[in-house]
mmCIF file of C-alpha atoms and ligand atoms in Angstrom:
data_model
loop_
_atom_site.group_PDB
_atom_site.id
_atom_site.type_symbol
_atom_site.label_atom_id
_atom_site.label_comp_id
_atom_site.label_asym_id
_atom_site.label_seq_id
_atom_site.Cartn_x
_atom_site.Cartn_y
_atom_site.Cartn_z
ATOM 1 C CA MET A 418 0.000 0.000 0.000
ATOM 2 C CA HIS A 419 2.832 2.365 0.935
ATOM 3 C CA ASP A 420 4.525 1.829 -2.428
ATOM 4 C CA GLU A 421 1.359 2.700 -4.268
ATOM 5 C CA PRO A 422 1.928 5.875 -6.315
ATOM 6 C CA ALA A 423 0.271 9.064 -5.062
ATOM 7 C CA VAL A 424 -1.265 9.437 -8.515
ATOM 8 C CA GLN A 425 -1.851 6.594 -10.933
ATOM 9 C CA VAL A 426 -3.459 7.427 -14.248
ATOM 10 C CA THR A 427 -4.023 4.594 -16.702
ATOM 11 C CA GLY A 428 -5.208 4.897 -20.289
ATOM 12 C CA LEU A 429 -6.939 8.192 -19.543
ATOM 13 C CA VAL A 430 -9.199 9.567 -22.271
ATOM 14 C CA LYS A 431 -10.973 12.914 -22.047
ATOM 15 C CA ARG A 432 -12.931 14.550 -24.860
ATOM 16 C CA TYR A 433 -14.482 17.967 -25.205
ATOM 17 C CA GLY A 434 -17.136 17.425 -27.860
ATOM 18 C CA ALA A 435 -15.293 16.253 -30.968
ATOM 19 C CA ARG A 436 -11.881 17.228 -29.594
ATOM 20 C CA THR A 437 -9.858 14.544 -27.811
ATOM 21 C CA ALA A 438 -7.793 16.422 -25.228
ATOM 22 C CA VAL A 439 -6.324 13.344 -23.523
ATOM 23 C CA ASN A 440 -5.852 10.222 -25.551
ATOM 24 C CA GLY A 441 -4.797 7.141 -23.559
ATOM 25 C CA LEU A 442 -2.448 8.806 -21.103
ATOM 26 C CA ASP A 443 -0.491 6.876 -18.466
ATOM 27 C CA LEU A 444 1.090 8.647 -15.524
ATOM 28 C CA ALA A 445 2.477 7.512 -12.181
ATOM 29 C CA VAL A 446 3.573 9.965 -9.511
ATOM 30 C CA PRO A 447 5.652 8.338 -6.756
ATOM 31 C CA ARG A 448 4.852 9.480 -3.214
ATOM 32 C CA GLY A 449 7.044 12.177 -1.735
ATOM 33 C CA THR A 450 8.421 13.342 -5.085
ATOM 34 C CA VAL A 451 8.098 16.478 -7.147
ATOM 35 C CA THR A 452 6.847 15.388 -10.555
ATOM 36 C CA ALA A 453 6.811 17.917 -13.392
ATOM 37 C CA VAL A 454 4.332 17.455 -16.208
ATOM 38 C CA LEU A 455 5.648 19.154 -19.344
ATOM 39 C CA GLY A 456 4.084 19.526 -22.763
ATOM 40 C CA PRO A 457 3.351 22.039 -25.511
ATOM 41 C CA ASN A 458 0.249 24.257 -25.356
ATOM 42 C CA GLY A 459 -2.876 22.159 -25.665
ATOM 43 C CA ALA A 460 -1.093 18.873 -24.913
ATOM 44 C CA GLY A 461 -3.648 17.955 -22.244
ATOM 45 C CA LYS A 462 -1.745 18.779 -19.038
ATOM 46 C CA THR A 463 -4.424 20.881 -17.363
ATOM 47 C CA THR A 464 -7.160 18.470 -18.386
ATOM 48 C CA THR A 465 -5.219 15.554 -16.869
ATOM 49 C CA VAL A 466 -4.599 17.457 -13.658
ATOM 50 C CA GLU A 467 -8.261 18.489 -13.482
ATOM 51 C CA VAL A 468 -9.321 14.846 -13.810
ATOM 52 C CA CYS A 469 -6.977 13.958 -10.931
ATOM 53 C CA GLU A 470 -8.442 16.774 -8.848
ATOM 54 C CA GLY A 471 -11.936 15.407 -9.462
ATOM 55 C CA TYR A 472 -13.104 18.410 -11.495
ATOM 56 C CA ARG A 473 -13.560 16.402 -14.689
ATOM 57 C CA ARG A 474 -14.918 12.927 -15.273
ATOM 58 C CA PRO A 475 -12.818 10.690 -17.553
ATOM 59 C CA ASP A 476 -14.364 9.387 -20.777
ATOM 60 C CA GLY A 477 -12.063 6.373 -20.617
ATOM 61 C CA GLY A 478 -9.323 4.889 -18.443
ATOM 62 C CA THR A 479 -8.881 5.470 -14.742
ATOM 63 C CA ALA A 480 -7.331 7.917 -12.308
ATOM 64 C CA ARG A 481 -6.537 6.975 -8.700
ATOM 65 C CA VAL A 482 -5.281 9.668 -6.364
ATOM 66 C CA LEU A 483 -4.018 8.671 -2.907
ATOM 67 C CA GLY A 484 -5.717 5.361 -3.650
ATOM 68 C CA LEU A 485 -9.095 7.038 -4.179
ATOM 69 C CA ASP A 486 -11.357 7.730 -7.145
ATOM 70 C CA PRO A 487 -11.259 11.511 -7.527
ATOM 71 C CA VAL A 488 -14.880 11.759 -8.665
ATOM 72 C CA THR A 489 -16.803 9.195 -6.630
ATOM 73 C CA GLN A 490 -14.634 9.609 -3.515
ATOM 74 C CA ALA A 491 -14.154 13.373 -3.772
ATOM 75 C CA GLY A 492 -15.409 13.916 -0.224
ATOM 76 C CA LEU A 493 -12.583 11.773 1.153
ATOM 77 C CA LEU A 494 -9.944 13.082 -1.226
ATOM 78 C CA ARG A 495 -10.477 16.864 -1.190
ATOM 79 C CA PRO A 496 -9.323 17.450 2.413
ATOM 80 C CA ARG A 497 -6.071 15.591 1.638
ATOM 81 C CA ILE A 498 -5.022 17.482 -1.490
ATOM 82 C CA GLY A 499 -4.093 21.068 -2.294
ATOM 83 C CA VAL A 500 -4.957 22.604 -5.623
ATOM 84 C CA MET A 501 -3.567 25.683 -7.336
ATOM 85 C CA LEU A 502 -5.540 26.412 -10.464
ATOM 86 C CA GLN A 503 -4.293 28.468 -13.420
ATOM 87 C CA SER A 504 -7.092 30.962 -12.872
ATOM 88 C CA GLY A 505 -7.604 31.629 -9.179
ATOM 89 C CA GLY A 506 -10.984 30.110 -8.370
ATOM 90 C CA VAL A 507 -11.263 32.809 -5.714
ATOM 91 C CA TYR A 508 -14.180 35.135 -4.895
ATOM 92 C CA ALA A 509 -13.073 38.418 -6.515
ATOM 93 C CA GLY A 510 -14.224 40.694 -3.680
ATOM 94 C CA ALA A 511 -12.541 38.759 -0.835
ATOM 95 C CA ARG A 512 -9.468 40.270 0.794
ATOM 96 C CA ALA A 513 -6.246 38.315 0.388
ATOM 97 C CA GLU A 514 -5.434 37.547 4.030
ATOM 98 C CA GLU A 515 -9.082 36.968 4.975
ATOM 99 C CA MET A 516 -9.321 34.442 2.166
ATOM 100 C CA LEU A 517 -6.195 32.575 3.253
ATOM 101 C CA ARG A 518 -7.299 32.520 6.909
ATOM 102 C CA HIS A 519 -10.675 31.203 5.827
ATOM 103 C CA VAL A 520 -9.069 28.320 3.925
ATOM 104 C CA ALA A 521 -6.691 27.631 6.842
ATOM 105 C CA ALA A 522 -9.646 27.403 9.256
ATOM 106 C CA LEU A 523 -11.107 24.580 7.176
ATOM 107 C CA HIS A 524 -8.124 22.357 8.012
ATOM 108 C CA ALA A 525 -7.195 20.551 11.195
ATOM 109 C CA ARG A 526 -3.468 21.398 11.234
ATOM 110 C CA PRO A 527 -2.888 24.387 8.967
ATOM 111 C CA VAL A 528 0.349 26.263 8.398
ATOM 112 C CA ASP A 529 0.250 29.692 10.089
ATOM 113 C CA PRO A 530 -1.247 31.956 7.360
ATOM 114 C CA GLY A 531 0.891 34.867 8.611
ATOM 115 C CA VAL A 532 4.040 32.867 7.940
ATOM 116 C CA LEU A 533 2.935 32.026 4.393
ATOM 117 C CA ILE A 534 1.990 35.654 3.746
ATOM 118 C CA GLU A 535 5.448 36.742 4.783
ATOM 119 C CA ARG A 536 7.188 33.920 2.904
ATOM 120 C CA LEU A 537 5.411 34.817 -0.304
ATOM 121 C CA GLY A 538 5.830 38.582 0.082
ATOM 122 C CA LEU A 539 2.125 39.334 0.431
ATOM 123 C CA GLU A 540 2.334 41.473 3.617
ATOM 124 C CA SER A 541 1.539 44.733 1.871
ATOM 125 C CA CYS A 542 -1.595 43.451 0.177
ATOM 126 C CA GLY A 543 -3.270 41.407 2.910
ATOM 127 C CA ARG A 544 -6.257 43.770 2.957
ATOM 128 C CA THR A 545 -6.484 44.144 -0.822
ATOM 129 C CA PRO A 546 -9.515 42.563 -2.528
ATOM 130 C CA TYR A 547 -8.519 39.657 -4.768
ATOM 131 C CA ARG A 548 -9.541 41.400 -7.994
ATOM 132 C CA ARG A 549 -7.219 44.333 -7.239
ATOM 133 C CA LEU A 550 -4.144 42.156 -6.672
ATOM 134 C CA SER A 551 -1.556 42.119 -9.456
ATOM 135 C CA GLY A 552 -1.363 38.929 -11.528
ATOM 136 C CA GLY A 553 1.750 37.814 -9.641
ATOM 137 C CA GLN A 554 0.138 38.520 -6.259
ATOM 138 C CA GLN A 555 -2.926 36.496 -7.264
ATOM 139 C CA GLN A 556 -0.628 33.629 -8.236
ATOM 140 C CA ARG A 557 1.175 33.755 -4.901
ATOM 141 C CA LEU A 558 -2.094 33.864 -2.967
ATOM 142 C CA ALA A 559 -3.351 30.854 -4.951
ATOM 143 C CA LEU A 560 -0.166 28.992 -4.032
ATOM 144 C CA ALA A 561 -0.564 29.904 -0.358
ATOM 145 C CA MET A 562 -4.175 28.683 -0.421
ATOM 146 C CA ALA A 563 -3.105 25.400 -2.011
ATOM 147 C CA VAL A 564 -0.552 24.603 0.688
ATOM 148 C CA VAL A 565 -1.963 26.212 3.855
ATOM 149 C CA GLY A 566 -3.824 23.031 4.840
ATOM 150 C CA ARG A 567 -0.632 20.889 4.792
ATOM 151 C CA PRO A 568 -1.968 18.605 2.036
ATOM 152 C CA GLU A 569 -0.405 15.198 1.416
ATOM 153 C CA LEU A 570 -0.438 15.953 -2.288
ATOM 154 C CA VAL A 571 -0.494 19.295 -4.035
ATOM 155 C CA PHE A 572 -1.270 20.083 -7.674
ATOM 156 C CA LEU A 573 0.357 23.263 -8.941
ATOM 157 C CA ASP A 574 -0.688 24.325 -12.432
ATOM 158 C CA GLU A 575 2.008 26.648 -13.823
ATOM 159 C CA PRO A 576 2.799 28.026 -10.359
ATOM 160 C CA THR A 577 5.405 30.532 -11.507
ATOM 161 C CA ALA A 578 3.809 31.770 -14.744
ATOM 162 C CA GLY A 579 4.026 35.558 -14.728
ATOM 163 C CA LEU A 580 6.068 35.784 -11.517
ATOM 164 C CA ASP A 581 9.088 38.050 -11.133
ATOM 165 C CA PRO A 582 12.430 36.333 -10.410
ATOM 166 C CA GLN A 583 12.190 37.004 -6.651
ATOM 167 C CA ALA A 584 8.728 35.456 -6.381
ATOM 168 C CA ARG A 585 9.830 32.604 -8.604
ATOM 169 C CA HIS A 586 12.688 31.735 -6.281
ATOM 170 C CA ALA A 587 10.455 32.082 -3.210
ATOM 171 C CA THR A 588 8.030 29.656 -4.877
ATOM 172 C CA TRP A 589 10.830 27.208 -5.680
ATOM 173 C CA ASP A 590 12.034 27.339 -2.065
ATOM 174 C CA LEU A 591 8.525 26.631 -0.831
ATOM 175 C CA ILE A 592 8.173 23.665 -3.193
ATOM 176 C CA ARG A 593 11.511 22.260 -1.988
ATOM 177 C CA GLU A 594 10.322 22.578 1.607
ATOM 178 C CA LEU A 595 7.075 20.801 0.773
ATOM 179 C CA ARG A 596 9.081 17.913 -0.613
ATOM 180 C CA ALA A 597 11.387 17.894 2.415
ATOM 181 C CA ASP A 598 8.247 17.578 4.576
ATOM 182 C CA GLY A 599 7.190 14.523 2.552
ATOM 183 C CA THR A 600 4.496 16.236 0.488
ATOM 184 C CA THR A 601 3.989 14.940 -3.044
ATOM 185 C CA VAL A 602 3.973 17.736 -5.606
ATOM 186 C CA VAL A 603 2.632 17.553 -9.151
ATOM 187 C CA LEU A 604 3.449 20.642 -11.135
ATOM 188 C CA THR A 605 2.846 21.642 -14.707
ATOM 189 C CA THR A 606 5.228 24.152 -16.166
ATOM 190 C CA HIS A 607 6.532 25.586 -19.412
ATOM 191 C CA PHE A 608 9.833 26.509 -17.767
ATOM 192 C CA MET A 609 12.368 23.764 -18.440
ATOM 193 C CA ASP A 610 14.797 25.230 -15.925
ATOM 194 C CA GLU A 611 12.058 25.020 -13.303
ATOM 195 C CA ALA A 612 11.609 21.323 -14.020
ATOM 196 C CA GLU A 613 15.392 20.798 -13.963
ATOM 197 C CA GLN A 614 15.678 22.631 -10.649
ATOM 198 C CA LEU A 615 12.763 21.023 -8.845
ATOM 199 C CA ALA A 616 11.617 17.789 -10.384
ATOM 200 C CA ASP A 617 12.560 14.298 -9.233
ATOM 201 C CA GLU A 618 10.490 12.936 -12.099
ATOM 202 C CA VAL A 619 9.489 14.479 -15.401
ATOM 203 C CA VAL A 620 6.669 13.372 -17.673
ATOM 204 C CA ILE A 621 6.463 14.873 -21.156
ATOM 205 C CA ILE A 622 3.060 14.753 -22.771
ATOM 206 C CA ASP A 623 2.051 15.618 -26.299
ATOM 207 C CA ALA A 624 -1.268 15.296 -28.101
ATOM 208 C CA GLY A 625 -2.859 13.766 -25.027
ATOM 209 C CA ARG A 626 -0.305 11.015 -24.411
ATOM 210 C CA ALA A 627 2.785 10.600 -22.254
ATOM 211 C CA ILE A 628 5.704 10.363 -24.681
ATOM 212 C CA ALA A 629 8.605 10.251 -22.215
ATOM 213 C CA ALA A 630 9.136 9.860 -18.485
ATOM 214 C CA GLY A 631 12.103 9.647 -16.155
ATOM 215 C CA THR A 632 14.365 11.700 -13.955
ATOM 216 C CA PRO A 633 15.772 14.855 -15.601
ATOM 217 C CA ASP A 634 19.116 13.060 -15.634
ATOM 218 C CA GLU A 635 17.744 10.011 -17.422
ATOM 219 C CA LEU A 636 15.986 12.142 -20.011
ATOM 220 C CA CYS A 637 19.055 14.274 -20.715
ATOM 221 C CA ARG A 638 21.514 11.389 -20.867
ATOM 222 C CA GLY A 639 22.610 10.167 -24.298
ATOM 223 C CA GLY A 640 26.318 10.240 -25.075
ATOM 224 C CA ALA A 641 25.868 11.003 -28.767
ATOM 225 C CA GLU A 642 24.190 14.310 -28.048
ATOM 226 C CA ASN A 643 26.853 15.696 -25.743
ATOM 227 C CA THR A 644 29.037 18.529 -26.882
ATOM 228 C CA LEU A 645 32.550 19.698 -26.107
ATOM 229 C CA ARG A 646 33.230 23.411 -26.220
ATOM 230 C CA PHE A 647 36.465 25.300 -25.966
ATOM 231 C CA SER A 648 37.975 28.571 -27.034
ATOM 232 C CA GLY A 649 41.368 29.123 -28.655
ATOM 233 C CA ARG A 650 42.875 31.311 -31.305
ATOM 234 C CA PRO A 651 40.561 31.951 -34.260
ATOM 235 C CA GLY A 652 40.820 29.969 -37.498
ATOM 236 C CA LEU A 653 42.055 26.592 -36.218
ATOM 237 C CA ASP A 654 42.319 23.910 -38.910
ATOM 238 C CA LEU A 655 39.185 21.930 -38.011
ATOM 239 C CA ALA A 656 39.624 19.529 -40.944
ATOM 240 C CA SER A 657 42.915 18.432 -39.399
ATOM 241 C CA LEU A 658 41.303 18.098 -35.962
ATOM 242 C CA LEU A 659 38.453 16.023 -37.428
ATOM 243 C CA ASN A 660 40.999 13.711 -39.078
ATOM 244 C CA ALA A 661 42.148 12.740 -35.608
ATOM 245 C CA LEU A 662 38.590 12.096 -34.334
ATOM 246 C CA PRO A 663 36.030 9.303 -34.981
ATOM 247 C CA ALA A 664 34.253 9.543 -38.329
ATOM 248 C CA ASP A 665 30.851 10.701 -37.053
ATOM 249 C CA THR A 666 32.238 13.646 -35.064
ATOM 250 C CA LEU A 667 31.296 17.209 -36.066
ATOM 251 C CA ALA A 668 33.303 20.348 -35.352
ATOM 252 C CA ALA A 669 32.419 23.996 -35.887
ATOM 253 C CA GLU A 670 33.844 27.422 -35.126
ATOM 254 C CA LEU A 671 30.696 29.091 -33.764
ATOM 255 C CA SER A 672 32.231 32.556 -33.568
ATOM 256 C CA PRO A 673 35.880 33.571 -33.953
ATOM 257 C CA GLY A 674 37.864 31.407 -31.548
ATOM 258 C CA MET A 675 34.805 29.590 -30.077
ATOM 259 C CA TYR A 676 34.679 25.906 -31.003
ATOM 260 C CA ARG A 677 32.067 23.185 -30.595
ATOM 261 C CA ILE A 678 32.572 19.465 -31.131
ATOM 262 C CA GLU A 679 29.581 17.141 -31.299
ATOM 263 C CA GLY A 680 29.588 13.388 -31.204
ATOM 264 C CA LYS A 681 30.364 10.672 -28.704
ATOM 265 C CA ILE A 682 32.216 12.719 -26.145
ATOM 266 C CA ASP A 683 34.163 10.192 -24.098
ATOM 267 C CA PRO A 684 37.496 10.390 -22.231
ATOM 268 C CA GLN A 685 39.361 9.169 -25.332
ATOM 269 C CA LEU A 686 37.928 11.925 -27.512
ATOM 270 C CA LEU A 687 38.797 14.519 -24.884
ATOM 271 C CA ALA A 688 42.381 13.219 -24.778
ATOM 272 C CA THR A 689 42.616 13.322 -28.577
ATOM 273 C CA VAL A 690 41.402 16.924 -28.716
ATOM 274 C CA THR A 691 43.794 18.145 -26.025
ATOM 275 C CA SER A 692 46.685 16.266 -27.580
ATOM 276 C CA TRP A 693 45.859 17.737 -31.031
ATOM 277 C CA CYS A 694 45.780 21.182 -29.364
ATOM 278 C CA ALA A 695 49.194 20.520 -27.750
ATOM 279 C CA GLN A 696 50.670 19.509 -31.126
ATOM 280 C CA HIS A 697 49.349 22.733 -32.678
ATOM 281 C CA GLY A 698 50.409 25.050 -29.873
ATOM 282 C CA VAL A 699 46.813 25.780 -28.831
ATOM 283 C CA LEU A 700 45.849 26.294 -25.196
ATOM 284 C CA PRO A 701 42.156 25.288 -25.117
ATOM 285 C CA ASP A 702 40.424 27.717 -22.786
ATOM 286 C CA HIS A 703 36.982 27.246 -21.170
ATOM 287 C CA LEU A 704 37.080 23.582 -22.122
ATOM 288 C CA ALA A 705 33.755 22.077 -21.062
ATOM 289 C CA VAL A 706 31.744 18.952 -21.727
ATOM 290 C CA GLU A 707 28.101 19.993 -21.870
ATOM 291 C CA ARG A 708 25.102 17.795 -21.662
ATOM 292 C CA ARG A 709 21.796 18.173 -23.415
ATOM 293 C CA THR A 710 19.379 20.274 -21.429
ATOM 294 C CA LEU A 711 15.802 19.326 -20.735
ATOM 295 C CA GLU A 712 14.807 21.987 -23.266
ATOM 296 C CA ASP A 713 16.884 20.228 -25.955
ATOM 297 C CA VAL A 714 15.177 16.933 -25.121
ATOM 298 C CA PHE A 715 11.739 18.551 -25.015
ATOM 299 C CA LEU A 716 12.185 20.137 -28.450
ATOM 300 C CA GLU A 717 13.596 16.926 -29.916
ATOM 301 C CA LEU A 718 10.593 14.963 -28.698
ATOM 302 C CA THR A 719 7.830 17.451 -29.389
ATOM 303 C CA GLY A 720 9.251 19.266 -32.419
ATOM 304 C CA ARG A 721 9.609 22.974 -33.067
ATOM 305 C CA GLU A 722 6.274 23.677 -34.740
ATOM 306 C CA LEU A 723 3.935 26.038 -32.899
ATOM 307 C CA ARG A 724 0.781 24.383 -31.601
ATOM 308 C CA VAL A 725 -2.548 25.670 -32.815
HETATM 309 P P1 LIG B 522 -1.486 24.827 -21.962
HETATM 310 O O1 LIG B 522 -0.023 24.516 -21.889
HETATM 311 O O2 LIG B 522 -1.775 25.743 -23.113
HETATM 312 O O3 LIG B 522 -2.090 25.255 -20.668
HETATM 313 P P2 LIG B 522 -2.549 22.112 -21.668
HETATM 314 O O4 LIG B 522 -1.509 21.094 -21.984
HETATM 315 O O5 LIG B 522 -2.818 22.378 -20.242
HETATM 316 O O6 LIG B 522 -2.209 23.458 -22.445
HETATM 317 P P3 LIG B 522 -5.363 21.569 -21.906
HETATM 318 O O7 LIG B 522 -5.786 22.861 -21.299
HETATM 319 O O8 LIG B 522 -5.564 20.343 -21.108
HETATM 320 O O9 LIG B 522 -3.856 21.644 -22.420
HETATM 321 O O10 LIG B 522 -6.142 21.433 -23.294
HETATM 322 C C1 LIG B 522 -6.060 20.276 -24.103
HETATM 323 C C2 LIG B 522 -6.961 20.463 -25.310
HETATM 324 O O11 LIG B 522 -8.330 20.484 -24.888
HETATM 325 C C3 LIG B 522 -6.753 21.767 -26.053
HETATM 326 O O12 LIG B 522 -6.924 21.522 -27.428
HETATM 327 C C4 LIG B 522 -7.851 22.673 -25.543
HETATM 328 O O13 LIG B 522 -8.215 23.605 -26.532
HETATM 329 C C5 LIG B 522 -8.965 21.701 -25.267
HETATM 330 N N1 LIG B 522 -9.806 22.119 -24.117
HETATM 331 C C6 LIG B 522 -9.412 22.325 -22.860
HETATM 332 N N2 LIG B 522 -10.433 22.673 -22.061
HETATM 333 C C7 LIG B 522 -11.522 22.701 -22.850
HETATM 334 C C8 LIG B 522 -12.917 22.968 -22.629
HETATM 335 N N3 LIG B 522 -13.363 23.280 -21.418
HETATM 336 N N4 LIG B 522 -13.722 22.895 -23.688
HETATM 337 C C9 LIG B 522 -13.274 22.559 -24.919
HETATM 338 N N5 LIG B 522 -11.981 22.273 -25.197
HETATM 339 C C10 LIG B 522 -11.127 22.343 -24.190
#
């Protein structure tokens, strides 16, 4: 029972009229992890999360959240989860602090709302009605409301969209603390660096299906896609360098004196490059082996075309 994932979605299908938003999606969120759900616009992330929150009924497949059916067992599930929606879900006339205190009072063991207000930099707008808060302040209040009840599992839909860098970092710190306290976090985001920073697990979805899953490390691994960069004097004879390297290696001078080598970057290749440099009187500066980023992987898997 303890090993059961916090969220287990199997073969999920969800249609809006003729449009299939989610098309046989599988997703497992291990307990106590931060899992980032990534995908292009319209991929079906929000719909999937809304099914897990019990706001939408699946047309096919199943969703189990903390071992419960989110629709038929909503009464049992709701008190155990926290939800941050993309668009508030807050009464527009309510004052920020009043709202948060109200939500806190609904829970048995809430976090002190004053502490959250301070943590998220909302002190100056505690008495401001929700509709008069800036977009970033509304986001931060929504986050505070999602976590104030110390949920076992929290769903954060694009929690840092539209936030300034300070608020973004404060949000990241809060998410790290949630994980340290054993809370399971499911977050959707378009920021690949956010997923790299926070996520234990990443699921990439496209056209309503999960197309890749793993730790950021696992997804970014792949020797062939690594690159080696260095700087040296401009105009090095790259044809001569390539002669010394395996046949499928590529080399380019990106800008005068800045070089990139692509291929299977292993210790042998590194030794060959530095020895070639020594033979040609080149001191390779800023020599670095760089891995693919999550953004590289995301674009490889989902393509570069804009979604309509
Ligand atoms: P984004 O990154 O843009 O937030 P998303 O991955 O969260 O996108 P969803 O919001 O789940 O995607 O939408 C999936 C598809 O379902 C889209 O084509 C969208 O237009 C459609 N859709 C979503 N909600 C509705 C709705 N209430 N009625 C009709 N179609 C909808």
